[in-house]
Amino acid sequence: MSEKRLQTLYEEIGETKLNQLVEAFYPKVYADPDLSPLFEGDMSEIKRKQKLFLTQFLGGPSLYSQEFGPPMMKQRHIPFEITPKRAECWLNCMGQAFEEVGLINNPAGEFFYDRLKQVASIMVNTGD
Ligand code: HEM
C-alpha cells in the first residue's frame, strides 16, 4: 500500500481498458442469481455511471461528481440490501471481468482490484 506511483492508476490502466472492464462486468452481474434481483434498471445507464465513477476513483477526471455530485457510495447503496454474500458475488463478477480484459497479473490491475475489495466490504449494509 505504500508503493509510490508516478502516474495515476487511471493513466496506467487507460480509458479503453476501463471501458472494456465495465462492459465485461455488468452482463455477469445481471446474470448472477444473487445480484440480478437488485439490478432492474437499464444496463447501459449503470454502465455509463460506473465508467464515470471508476474514472474518478482511479484518479482521472472527476466525471461522476460533475454530473451527480459527491460520490457517497455507501449512502447511495443504502436502498439495496447488500449482504456479505452479495458483496462476494459482486467481487467474483469483477474478478472474472478483470481476467477477461487482461487486468490480472498486472501490478496496476492488482492494486485496483484490492481497492475494489475494500470498497465492496464497506458497502455491506445487512447480514446474509
Ligand atoms: C458490494 C456489492 C455491491 C452491490 C450488490 C451493488 C449494487 C448496486 C446497485 C443495485 C446499484 C443500482 C443499480 C441501478 O441503478 O440500476 C448500484 C449502483 C452503483 N454502484 Fe454498486 N454495488 C456494489 C458495490 C459497488 C462498488 C464496490 C462500487 C464502486 C467501487 C459500486 C459503484 C456503484 C456506482 C457508481 C453506482 C451508480 C450510483 C448512481 O446511481 O449514481 N458498487 N450498485
Short mmCIF file of N, CA, C and O and ligand atoms in Angstrom, two decimals:
data_model
loop_
_atom_site.label_atom_id
_atom_site.label_comp_id
_atom_site.label_asym_id
_atom_site.label_seq_id
_atom_site.Cartn_x
_atom_site.Cartn_y
_atom_site.Cartn_z
N MET A 1 0.82 -1.20 0.00
CA MET A 1 0.00 0.00 0.00
C MET A 1 0.86 1.26 0.00
O MET A 1 0.40 2.33 -0.35
N SER A 2 2.14 1.14 0.43
CA SER A 2 2.97 2.34 0.48
C SER A 2 3.69 2.57 -0.86
O SER A 2 4.48 3.49 -0.99
N GLU A 3 3.41 1.71 -1.82
CA GLU A 3 4.02 1.80 -3.14
C GLU A 3 3.83 3.20 -3.74
O GLU A 3 2.74 3.75 -3.74
N LYS A 4 4.91 3.76 -4.26
CA LYS A 4 4.81 5.10 -4.86
C LYS A 4 4.46 4.97 -6.34
O LYS A 4 4.99 4.12 -7.04
N ARG A 5 3.59 5.84 -6.81
CA ARG A 5 3.18 5.79 -8.21
C ARG A 5 3.40 7.16 -8.84
O ARG A 5 3.01 8.17 -8.30
N LEU A 6 4.00 7.16 -10.02
CA LEU A 6 4.24 8.42 -10.71
C LEU A 6 3.04 8.79 -11.56
O LEU A 6 2.78 9.96 -11.80
N GLN A 7 2.32 7.80 -12.02
CA GLN A 7 1.13 8.04 -12.81
C GLN A 7 -0.07 7.67 -11.96
O GLN A 7 0.05 6.88 -11.04
N THR A 8 -1.22 8.20 -12.30
CA THR A 8 -2.43 7.73 -11.62
C THR A 8 -2.75 6.34 -12.15
O THR A 8 -2.31 5.95 -13.25
N LEU A 9 -3.53 5.59 -11.37
CA LEU A 9 -3.98 4.27 -11.84
C LEU A 9 -4.79 4.44 -13.12
O LEU A 9 -4.75 3.61 -14.01
N TYR A 10 -5.50 5.54 -13.19
CA TYR A 10 -6.31 5.81 -14.39
C TYR A 10 -5.42 5.89 -15.63
O TYR A 10 -5.72 5.30 -16.66
N GLU A 11 -4.28 6.59 -15.49
CA GLU A 11 -3.37 6.68 -16.64
C GLU A 11 -2.75 5.32 -16.95
O GLU A 11 -2.58 4.95 -18.11
N GLU A 12 -2.39 4.58 -15.90
CA GLU A 12 -1.76 3.28 -16.12
C GLU A 12 -2.70 2.30 -16.79
O GLU A 12 -2.31 1.54 -17.68
N ILE A 13 -3.94 2.30 -16.35
CA ILE A 13 -4.90 1.33 -16.87
C ILE A 13 -5.46 1.81 -18.21
O ILE A 13 -5.57 1.04 -19.16
N GLY A 14 -5.79 3.06 -18.26
CA GLY A 14 -6.26 3.65 -19.52
C GLY A 14 -7.77 3.56 -19.69
O GLY A 14 -8.42 2.63 -19.20
N GLU A 15 -8.29 4.53 -20.39
CA GLU A 15 -9.74 4.63 -20.59
C GLU A 15 -10.29 3.43 -21.35
O GLU A 15 -11.37 2.91 -21.02
N THR A 16 -9.57 2.98 -22.35
CA THR A 16 -10.06 1.86 -23.17
C THR A 16 -10.26 0.61 -22.33
O THR A 16 -11.32 -0.04 -22.37
N LYS A 17 -9.23 0.28 -21.52
CA LYS A 17 -9.29 -0.92 -20.68
C LYS A 17 -10.40 -0.79 -19.64
O LYS A 17 -11.11 -1.74 -19.34
N LEU A 18 -10.53 0.41 -19.09
CA LEU A 18 -11.56 0.64 -18.07
C LEU A 18 -12.95 0.43 -18.68
O LEU A 18 -13.81 -0.23 -18.08
N ASN A 19 -13.15 0.96 -19.86
CA ASN A 19 -14.44 0.78 -20.52
C ASN A 19 -14.69 -0.69 -20.84
O ASN A 19 -15.81 -1.19 -20.66
N GLN A 20 -13.66 -1.40 -21.28
CA GLN A 20 -13.81 -2.84 -21.56
C GLN A 20 -14.17 -3.59 -20.29
O GLN A 20 -14.99 -4.52 -20.32
N LEU A 21 -13.57 -3.17 -19.18
CA LEU A 21 -13.84 -3.83 -17.90
C LEU A 21 -15.32 -3.69 -17.53
O LEU A 21 -15.99 -4.67 -17.17
N VAL A 22 -15.83 -2.48 -17.61
CA VAL A 22 -17.23 -2.22 -17.24
C VAL A 22 -18.17 -2.97 -18.19
O VAL A 22 -19.17 -3.55 -17.77
N GLU A 23 -17.83 -2.98 -19.47
CA GLU A 23 -18.64 -3.71 -20.45
C GLU A 23 -18.68 -5.20 -20.14
O GLU A 23 -19.69 -5.87 -20.33
N ALA A 24 -17.55 -5.74 -19.67
CA ALA A 24 -17.48 -7.18 -19.35
C ALA A 24 -18.18 -7.49 -18.03
O ALA A 24 -18.73 -8.58 -17.83
N PHE A 25 -18.17 -6.52 -17.11
CA PHE A 25 -18.67 -6.74 -15.75
C PHE A 25 -20.20 -6.85 -15.66
O PHE A 25 -20.74 -7.81 -15.10
N TYR A 26 -20.93 -5.88 -16.22
CA TYR A 26 -22.38 -5.85 -15.96
C TYR A 26 -23.18 -7.02 -16.52
O TYR A 26 -24.12 -7.48 -15.85
N PRO A 27 -22.82 -7.58 -17.68
CA PRO A 27 -23.57 -8.77 -18.10
C PRO A 27 -23.44 -9.91 -17.07
O PRO A 27 -24.39 -10.68 -16.87
N LYS A 28 -22.31 -9.98 -16.38
CA LYS A 28 -22.13 -11.02 -15.35
C LYS A 28 -23.02 -10.72 -14.13
O LYS A 28 -23.60 -11.60 -13.53
N VAL A 29 -23.07 -9.44 -13.77
CA VAL A 29 -23.90 -9.03 -12.63
C VAL A 29 -25.38 -9.33 -12.92
O VAL A 29 -26.08 -9.90 -12.08
N TYR A 30 -25.82 -8.96 -14.11
CA TYR A 30 -27.24 -9.17 -14.46
C TYR A 30 -27.58 -10.65 -14.58
O TYR A 30 -28.75 -11.02 -14.47
N ALA A 31 -26.56 -11.49 -14.81
CA ALA A 31 -26.79 -12.93 -14.93
C ALA A 31 -26.59 -13.66 -13.61
O ALA A 31 -26.86 -14.86 -13.51
N ASP A 32 -26.12 -12.96 -12.58
CA ASP A 32 -25.83 -13.61 -11.30
C ASP A 32 -27.12 -13.72 -10.48
O ASP A 32 -27.78 -12.71 -10.22
N PRO A 33 -27.50 -14.94 -10.05
CA PRO A 33 -28.79 -15.09 -9.36
C PRO A 33 -28.88 -14.31 -8.05
O PRO A 33 -29.98 -13.89 -7.67
N ASP A 34 -27.76 -14.07 -7.37
CA ASP A 34 -27.81 -13.31 -6.12
C ASP A 34 -27.88 -11.80 -6.36
O ASP A 34 -28.39 -11.06 -5.52
N LEU A 35 -27.36 -11.35 -7.49
CA LEU A 35 -27.30 -9.91 -7.76
C LEU A 35 -28.44 -9.41 -8.65
O LEU A 35 -28.88 -8.27 -8.51
N SER A 36 -28.88 -10.27 -9.54
CA SER A 36 -29.84 -9.80 -10.55
C SER A 36 -31.12 -9.19 -9.96
O SER A 36 -31.63 -8.22 -10.53
N PRO A 37 -31.63 -9.67 -8.80
CA PRO A 37 -32.86 -9.04 -8.27
C PRO A 37 -32.67 -7.55 -7.96
O PRO A 37 -33.65 -6.81 -7.93
N LEU A 38 -31.42 -7.13 -7.72
CA LEU A 38 -31.17 -5.72 -7.38
C LEU A 38 -31.04 -4.84 -8.61
O LEU A 38 -31.17 -3.62 -8.54
N PHE A 39 -30.71 -5.46 -9.73
CA PHE A 39 -30.40 -4.68 -10.94
C PHE A 39 -31.55 -4.78 -11.92
O PHE A 39 -31.58 -5.64 -12.79
N GLU A 40 -32.49 -3.88 -11.75
CA GLU A 40 -33.67 -3.92 -12.61
C GLU A 40 -33.61 -2.82 -13.64
O GLU A 40 -34.39 -2.79 -14.58
N GLY A 41 -32.67 -1.89 -13.44
CA GLY A 41 -32.60 -0.73 -14.33
C GLY A 41 -31.93 -1.06 -15.65
O GLY A 41 -31.57 -2.20 -15.94
N ASP A 42 -31.78 -0.02 -16.43
CA ASP A 42 -31.20 -0.09 -17.75
C ASP A 42 -29.69 -0.36 -17.64
O ASP A 42 -28.97 0.38 -16.97
N MET A 43 -29.22 -1.43 -18.27
CA MET A 43 -27.80 -1.78 -18.15
C MET A 43 -26.91 -0.68 -18.73
O MET A 43 -25.83 -0.42 -18.22
N SER A 44 -27.36 -0.03 -19.78
CA SER A 44 -26.49 0.97 -20.39
C SER A 44 -26.30 2.18 -19.46
O SER A 44 -25.23 2.78 -19.42
N GLU A 45 -27.31 2.49 -18.66
CA GLU A 45 -27.18 3.62 -17.74
C GLU A 45 -26.25 3.29 -16.57
O GLU A 45 -25.41 4.12 -16.20
N ILE A 46 -26.37 2.09 -16.01
CA ILE A 46 -25.46 1.76 -14.90
C ILE A 46 -24.02 1.61 -15.42
O ILE A 46 -23.06 2.03 -14.76
N LYS A 47 -23.87 1.12 -16.62
CA LYS A 47 -22.51 1.05 -17.21
C LYS A 47 -21.93 2.45 -17.34
O LYS A 47 -20.77 2.69 -17.03
N ARG A 48 -22.76 3.36 -17.82
CA ARG A 48 -22.30 4.74 -18.02
C ARG A 48 -21.88 5.35 -16.67
O ARG A 48 -20.80 5.93 -16.55
N LYS A 49 -22.73 5.17 -15.66
CA LYS A 49 -22.41 5.73 -14.34
C LYS A 49 -21.12 5.12 -13.78
O LYS A 49 -20.31 5.81 -13.18
N GLN A 50 -21.00 3.80 -13.94
CA GLN A 50 -19.81 3.13 -13.39
C GLN A 50 -18.54 3.59 -14.11
O GLN A 50 -17.49 3.75 -13.47
N LYS A 51 -18.61 3.83 -15.39
CA LYS A 51 -17.43 4.34 -16.11
C LYS A 51 -17.04 5.71 -15.56
O LYS A 51 -15.87 5.99 -15.33
N LEU A 52 -18.04 6.56 -15.34
CA LEU A 52 -17.76 7.89 -14.79
C LEU A 52 -17.16 7.77 -13.40
O LEU A 52 -16.17 8.42 -13.07
N PHE A 53 -17.76 6.88 -12.59
CA PHE A 53 -17.29 6.74 -11.21
C PHE A 53 -15.87 6.17 -11.17
O PHE A 53 -15.00 6.71 -10.47
N LEU A 54 -15.63 5.09 -11.88
CA LEU A 54 -14.30 4.45 -11.80
C LEU A 54 -13.20 5.34 -12.37
O LEU A 54 -12.07 5.30 -11.89
N THR A 55 -13.53 6.16 -13.34
CA THR A 55 -12.55 7.13 -13.88
C THR A 55 -12.06 8.02 -12.74
O THR A 55 -10.85 8.22 -12.55
N GLN A 56 -13.02 8.50 -11.97
CA GLN A 56 -12.72 9.38 -10.85
C GLN A 56 -12.02 8.63 -9.72
O GLN A 56 -11.03 9.10 -9.15
N PHE A 57 -12.51 7.43 -9.43
CA PHE A 57 -11.97 6.58 -8.35
C PHE A 57 -10.49 6.28 -8.59
O PHE A 57 -9.70 6.18 -7.65
N LEU A 58 -10.11 6.14 -9.85
CA LEU A 58 -8.72 5.80 -10.18
C LEU A 58 -7.83 7.03 -10.36
O LEU A 58 -6.69 6.91 -10.79
N GLY A 59 -8.37 8.20 -10.05
CA GLY A 59 -7.54 9.40 -10.12
C GLY A 59 -7.63 10.15 -11.44
O GLY A 59 -6.87 11.09 -11.68
N GLY A 60 -8.56 9.77 -12.30
CA GLY A 60 -8.79 10.51 -13.54
C GLY A 60 -9.71 11.69 -13.30
O GLY A 60 -9.98 12.05 -12.14
N PRO A 61 -10.20 12.31 -14.35
CA PRO A 61 -11.10 13.46 -14.19
C PRO A 61 -12.36 13.12 -13.37
O PRO A 61 -12.85 12.00 -13.43
N SER A 62 -12.87 14.10 -12.63
CA SER A 62 -14.00 13.89 -11.71
C SER A 62 -15.33 13.86 -12.45
O SER A 62 -16.24 14.65 -12.16
N LEU A 63 -15.45 12.94 -13.37
CA LEU A 63 -16.62 12.92 -14.25
C LEU A 63 -17.91 12.59 -13.49
O LEU A 63 -18.96 13.16 -13.77
N TYR A 64 -17.81 11.68 -12.53
CA TYR A 64 -19.02 11.30 -11.79
C TYR A 64 -19.56 12.50 -11.01
O TYR A 64 -20.74 12.83 -11.09
N SER A 65 -18.68 13.15 -10.26
CA SER A 65 -19.12 14.28 -9.42
C SER A 65 -19.62 15.45 -10.24
O SER A 65 -20.54 16.15 -9.81
N GLN A 66 -19.04 15.65 -11.41
CA GLN A 66 -19.52 16.75 -12.27
C GLN A 66 -21.01 16.57 -12.59
O GLN A 66 -21.75 17.53 -12.70
N GLU A 67 -21.42 15.32 -12.73
CA GLU A 67 -22.82 15.08 -13.09
C GLU A 67 -23.72 14.78 -11.88
O GLU A 67 -24.87 15.19 -11.85
N PHE A 68 -23.18 14.07 -10.89
CA PHE A 68 -24.04 13.56 -9.81
C PHE A 68 -23.69 14.09 -8.42
O PHE A 68 -24.34 13.72 -7.45
N GLY A 69 -22.65 14.90 -8.32
CA GLY A 69 -22.27 15.42 -7.00
C GLY A 69 -21.38 14.44 -6.26
O GLY A 69 -20.85 13.49 -6.85
N PRO A 70 -21.22 14.64 -4.94
CA PRO A 70 -20.32 13.79 -4.16
C PRO A 70 -20.66 12.30 -4.32
O PRO A 70 -21.85 11.95 -4.30
N PRO A 71 -19.64 11.44 -4.47
CA PRO A 71 -19.92 10.02 -4.73
C PRO A 71 -20.75 9.35 -3.62
O PRO A 71 -21.73 8.69 -3.92
N MET A 72 -20.39 9.54 -2.37
CA MET A 72 -21.12 8.97 -1.23
C MET A 72 -21.67 7.57 -1.56
O MET A 72 -22.88 7.32 -1.42
N MET A 73 -20.78 6.70 -1.97
CA MET A 73 -21.24 5.40 -2.47
C MET A 73 -21.95 4.56 -1.42
O MET A 73 -22.91 3.86 -1.73
N LYS A 74 -21.47 4.63 -0.19
CA LYS A 74 -22.13 3.84 0.86
C LYS A 74 -23.60 4.30 0.96
O LYS A 74 -24.52 3.47 0.96
N GLN A 75 -23.80 5.61 1.02
CA GLN A 75 -25.17 6.14 1.12
C GLN A 75 -26.02 5.79 -0.10
O GLN A 75 -27.18 5.42 0.02
N ARG A 76 -25.43 5.88 -1.27
CA ARG A 76 -26.19 5.59 -2.48
C ARG A 76 -26.60 4.12 -2.57
O ARG A 76 -27.50 3.77 -3.32
N HIS A 77 -25.90 3.27 -1.82
CA HIS A 77 -26.23 1.84 -1.83
C HIS A 77 -27.20 1.44 -0.73
O HIS A 77 -27.64 0.29 -0.70
N ILE A 78 -27.51 2.37 0.18
CA ILE A 78 -28.40 2.02 1.30
C ILE A 78 -29.76 1.45 0.84
O ILE A 78 -30.27 0.52 1.46
N PRO A 79 -30.35 1.95 -0.26
CA PRO A 79 -31.65 1.38 -0.67
C PRO A 79 -31.58 -0.10 -1.06
O PRO A 79 -32.63 -0.74 -1.19
N PHE A 80 -30.37 -0.63 -1.25
CA PHE A 80 -30.23 -2.02 -1.70
C PHE A 80 -29.68 -2.86 -0.55
O PHE A 80 -28.77 -2.43 0.15
N GLU A 81 -30.24 -4.06 -0.39
CA GLU A 81 -29.74 -4.94 0.67
C GLU A 81 -28.45 -5.58 0.20
O GLU A 81 -28.45 -6.49 -0.64
N ILE A 82 -27.35 -5.10 0.74
CA ILE A 82 -26.04 -5.65 0.34
C ILE A 82 -25.52 -6.52 1.47
O ILE A 82 -25.05 -6.04 2.51
N THR A 83 -25.66 -7.82 1.26
CA THR A 83 -25.23 -8.81 2.23
C THR A 83 -23.76 -9.16 1.94
O THR A 83 -23.26 -8.90 0.85
N PRO A 84 -23.08 -9.80 2.90
CA PRO A 84 -21.72 -10.26 2.63
C PRO A 84 -21.67 -11.17 1.39
O PRO A 84 -20.76 -11.06 0.58
N LYS A 85 -22.69 -12.01 1.24
CA LYS A 85 -22.75 -12.91 0.08
C LYS A 85 -22.83 -12.13 -1.23
O LYS A 85 -22.15 -12.45 -2.22
N ARG A 86 -23.64 -11.07 -1.25
CA ARG A 86 -23.76 -10.26 -2.47
C ARG A 86 -22.46 -9.51 -2.77
O ARG A 86 -22.11 -9.35 -3.93
N ALA A 87 -21.79 -9.06 -1.71
CA ALA A 87 -20.50 -8.38 -1.93
C ALA A 87 -19.51 -9.37 -2.56
O ALA A 87 -18.75 -9.02 -3.48
N GLU A 88 -19.57 -10.62 -2.08
CA GLU A 88 -18.68 -11.65 -2.62
C GLU A 88 -19.01 -11.91 -4.10
O GLU A 88 -18.11 -12.03 -4.94
N CYS A 89 -20.30 -11.98 -4.42
CA CYS A 89 -20.72 -12.21 -5.81
C CYS A 89 -20.29 -11.06 -6.70
O CYS A 89 -19.82 -11.27 -7.82
N TRP A 90 -20.46 -9.84 -6.20
CA TRP A 90 -20.07 -8.64 -6.96
C TRP A 90 -18.57 -8.72 -7.29
O TRP A 90 -18.16 -8.51 -8.43
N LEU A 91 -17.78 -9.08 -6.26
CA LEU A 91 -16.32 -9.16 -6.47
C LEU A 91 -15.95 -10.31 -7.40
O LEU A 91 -15.00 -10.19 -8.17
N ASN A 92 -16.68 -11.42 -7.31
CA ASN A 92 -16.40 -12.53 -8.23
C ASN A 92 -16.67 -12.13 -9.67
O ASN A 92 -15.88 -12.45 -10.56
N CYS A 93 -17.78 -11.42 -9.89
CA CYS A 93 -18.08 -10.94 -11.26
C CYS A 93 -16.96 -10.00 -11.72
O CYS A 93 -16.50 -10.08 -12.86
N MET A 94 -16.53 -9.14 -10.81
CA MET A 94 -15.46 -8.20 -11.16
C MET A 94 -14.16 -8.96 -11.45
O MET A 94 -13.45 -8.65 -12.41
N GLY A 95 -13.86 -9.96 -10.63
CA GLY A 95 -12.64 -10.76 -10.85
C GLY A 95 -12.65 -11.42 -12.22
O GLY A 95 -11.63 -11.43 -12.93
N GLN A 96 -13.81 -11.95 -12.61
CA GLN A 96 -13.92 -12.57 -13.94
C GLN A 96 -13.73 -11.54 -15.04
O GLN A 96 -13.10 -11.81 -16.06
N ALA A 97 -14.30 -10.36 -14.82
CA ALA A 97 -14.14 -9.29 -15.83
C ALA A 97 -12.67 -8.85 -15.93
O ALA A 97 -12.15 -8.64 -17.02
N PHE A 98 -11.99 -8.79 -14.78
CA PHE A 98 -10.55 -8.46 -14.79
C PHE A 98 -9.78 -9.48 -15.63
O PHE A 98 -8.90 -9.12 -16.39
N GLU A 99 -10.13 -10.75 -15.44
CA GLU A 99 -9.45 -11.81 -16.20
C GLU A 99 -9.71 -11.65 -17.69
O GLU A 99 -8.80 -11.73 -18.51
N GLU A 100 -10.99 -11.43 -18.00
CA GLU A 100 -11.40 -11.33 -19.40
C GLU A 100 -10.68 -10.23 -20.16
O GLU A 100 -10.33 -10.39 -21.32
N VAL A 101 -10.47 -9.10 -19.50
CA VAL A 101 -9.85 -7.97 -20.21
C VAL A 101 -8.34 -7.90 -19.99
O VAL A 101 -7.69 -6.96 -20.44
N GLY A 102 -7.80 -8.91 -19.27
CA GLY A 102 -6.34 -8.95 -19.10
C GLY A 102 -5.81 -7.96 -18.08
O GLY A 102 -4.76 -7.37 -18.27
N LEU A 103 -6.54 -7.81 -16.98
CA LEU A 103 -6.06 -6.92 -15.92
C LEU A 103 -5.46 -7.67 -14.73
O LEU A 103 -5.12 -7.06 -13.73
N ILE A 104 -5.39 -9.01 -14.85
CA ILE A 104 -4.74 -9.71 -13.74
C ILE A 104 -3.28 -9.98 -14.14
O ILE A 104 -2.93 -9.89 -15.31
N ASN A 105 -2.46 -10.30 -13.15
CA ASN A 105 -1.01 -10.42 -13.37
C ASN A 105 -0.46 -9.12 -13.93
O ASN A 105 0.41 -9.12 -14.79
N ASN A 106 -0.97 -8.04 -13.41
CA ASN A 106 -0.60 -6.70 -13.87
C ASN A 106 -0.64 -5.84 -12.60
O ASN A 106 -1.66 -5.83 -11.93
N PRO A 107 0.48 -5.21 -12.21
CA PRO A 107 0.53 -4.53 -10.91
C PRO A 107 -0.56 -3.48 -10.73
O PRO A 107 -1.18 -3.41 -9.66
N ALA A 108 -0.84 -2.68 -11.76
CA ALA A 108 -1.88 -1.66 -11.62
C ALA A 108 -3.23 -2.33 -11.42
O ALA A 108 -4.04 -1.90 -10.60
N GLY A 109 -3.47 -3.42 -12.14
CA GLY A 109 -4.73 -4.16 -12.03
C GLY A 109 -4.90 -4.75 -10.64
O GLY A 109 -5.98 -4.68 -10.06
N GLU A 110 -3.81 -5.30 -10.08
CA GLU A 110 -3.91 -5.89 -8.74
C GLU A 110 -4.21 -4.83 -7.68
O GLU A 110 -5.00 -5.05 -6.77
N PHE A 111 -3.56 -3.71 -7.85
CA PHE A 111 -3.78 -2.59 -6.92
C PHE A 111 -5.24 -2.12 -6.99
O PHE A 111 -5.90 -1.91 -5.97
N PHE A 112 -5.74 -2.00 -8.19
CA PHE A 112 -7.13 -1.59 -8.45
C PHE A 112 -8.10 -2.60 -7.81
O PHE A 112 -9.03 -2.23 -7.07
N TYR A 113 -7.86 -3.88 -8.05
CA TYR A 113 -8.76 -4.92 -7.51
C TYR A 113 -8.78 -4.88 -5.98
O TYR A 113 -9.83 -5.02 -5.35
N ASP A 114 -7.60 -4.68 -5.38
CA ASP A 114 -7.54 -4.60 -3.91
C ASP A 114 -8.38 -3.44 -3.39
O ASP A 114 -9.05 -3.57 -2.37
N ARG A 115 -8.36 -2.33 -4.07
CA ARG A 115 -9.18 -1.18 -3.65
C ARG A 115 -10.66 -1.49 -3.80
O ARG A 115 -11.47 -1.10 -2.97
N LEU A 116 -11.02 -2.20 -4.86
CA LEU A 116 -12.43 -2.58 -5.03
C LEU A 116 -12.89 -3.51 -3.91
O LEU A 116 -14.02 -3.42 -3.44
N LYS A 117 -11.99 -4.41 -3.50
CA LYS A 117 -12.32 -5.32 -2.39
C LYS A 117 -12.63 -4.52 -1.14
O LYS A 117 -13.58 -4.82 -0.41
N GLN A 118 -11.82 -3.49 -0.87
CA GLN A 118 -12.05 -2.66 0.33
C GLN A 118 -13.41 -1.97 0.23
O GLN A 118 -14.19 -1.98 1.17
N VAL A 119 -13.67 -1.37 -0.94
CA VAL A 119 -14.93 -0.62 -1.08
C VAL A 119 -16.13 -1.56 -1.01
O VAL A 119 -17.14 -1.23 -0.39
N ALA A 120 -16.01 -2.74 -1.60
CA ALA A 120 -17.12 -3.70 -1.57
C ALA A 120 -17.45 -4.08 -0.12
O ALA A 120 -18.62 -4.19 0.24
N SER A 121 -16.42 -4.24 0.71
CA SER A 121 -16.71 -4.65 2.09
C SER A 121 -17.37 -3.50 2.85
O SER A 121 -18.24 -3.74 3.71
N ILE A 122 -17.02 -2.28 2.51
CA ILE A 122 -17.64 -1.11 3.16
C ILE A 122 -19.13 -0.98 2.76
O ILE A 122 -19.96 -0.48 3.52
N MET A 123 -19.46 -1.46 1.56
CA MET A 123 -20.83 -1.34 1.04
C MET A 123 -21.82 -2.28 1.74
O MET A 123 -23.03 -2.07 1.66
N VAL A 124 -21.32 -3.30 2.42
CA VAL A 124 -22.20 -4.26 3.09
C VAL A 124 -23.03 -3.52 4.14
O VAL A 124 -22.50 -2.79 4.96
N ASN A 125 -24.37 -3.66 4.05
CA ASN A 125 -25.25 -2.91 4.95
C ASN A 125 -26.29 -3.79 5.66
O ASN A 125 -27.17 -3.29 6.34
N THR A 126 -26.19 -5.11 5.49
CA THR A 126 -27.09 -6.03 6.19
C THR A 126 -26.45 -7.42 6.24
O THR A 126 -25.49 -7.68 5.50
N GLY A 127 -27.00 -8.30 7.09
CA GLY A 127 -26.46 -9.66 7.19
C GLY A 127 -26.97 -10.56 6.08
O GLY A 127 -27.85 -10.17 5.32
N ASP A 128 -26.39 -11.76 6.00
CA ASP A 128 -26.81 -12.71 4.95
C ASP A 128 -28.23 -13.21 5.24
O ASP A 128 -28.65 -13.25 6.39
C1 HEM B 1 -20.70 -4.93 -2.77
C2 HEM B 1 -21.60 -5.26 -3.66
C3 HEM B 1 -22.38 -4.25 -4.48
C4 HEM B 1 -23.68 -4.37 -4.84
C5 HEM B 1 -24.59 -5.55 -4.51
C6 HEM B 1 -24.04 -3.18 -5.58
C7 HEM B 1 -25.29 -2.91 -6.09
C8 HEM B 1 -25.64 -1.76 -6.75
C9 HEM B 1 -26.98 -1.48 -7.23
C10 HEM B 1 -28.19 -2.39 -7.08
C11 HEM B 1 -26.95 -0.27 -7.84
C12 HEM B 1 -28.11 0.45 -8.55
C13 HEM B 1 -28.21 -0.09 -9.94
C14 HEM B 1 -29.18 0.68 -10.80
O1 HEM B 1 -29.34 1.90 -10.63
O2 HEM B 1 -29.74 0.04 -11.70
C15 HEM B 1 -25.59 0.21 -7.73
C16 HEM B 1 -25.16 1.42 -8.23
C17 HEM B 1 -23.84 1.79 -8.26
N1 HEM B 1 -22.78 1.12 -7.72
FE1 HEM B 1 -22.88 -0.58 -6.69
N2 HEM B 1 -22.94 -2.36 -5.67
C18 HEM B 1 -21.90 -2.97 -5.01
C19 HEM B 1 -20.63 -2.48 -4.89
C20 HEM B 1 -20.14 -1.38 -5.53
C21 HEM B 1 -18.76 -0.94 -5.52
C22 HEM B 1 -17.63 -1.66 -4.78
C23 HEM B 1 -18.70 0.19 -6.28
C24 HEM B 1 -17.55 1.05 -6.62
C25 HEM B 1 -16.29 0.75 -6.45
C26 HEM B 1 -20.03 0.46 -6.78
C27 HEM B 1 -20.38 1.51 -7.59
C28 HEM B 1 -21.65 1.84 -7.98
C29 HEM B 1 -21.99 3.03 -8.75
C30 HEM B 1 -21.02 4.09 -9.25
C31 HEM B 1 -23.36 3.01 -8.90
C32 HEM B 1 -24.23 4.09 -9.57
C33 HEM B 1 -24.68 5.07 -8.49
C34 HEM B 1 -25.66 6.09 -9.03
O3 HEM B 1 -26.86 5.79 -9.13
O4 HEM B 1 -25.24 7.22 -9.34
N3 HEM B 1 -20.89 -0.51 -6.31
N4 HEM B 1 -24.82 -0.71 -7.07
#
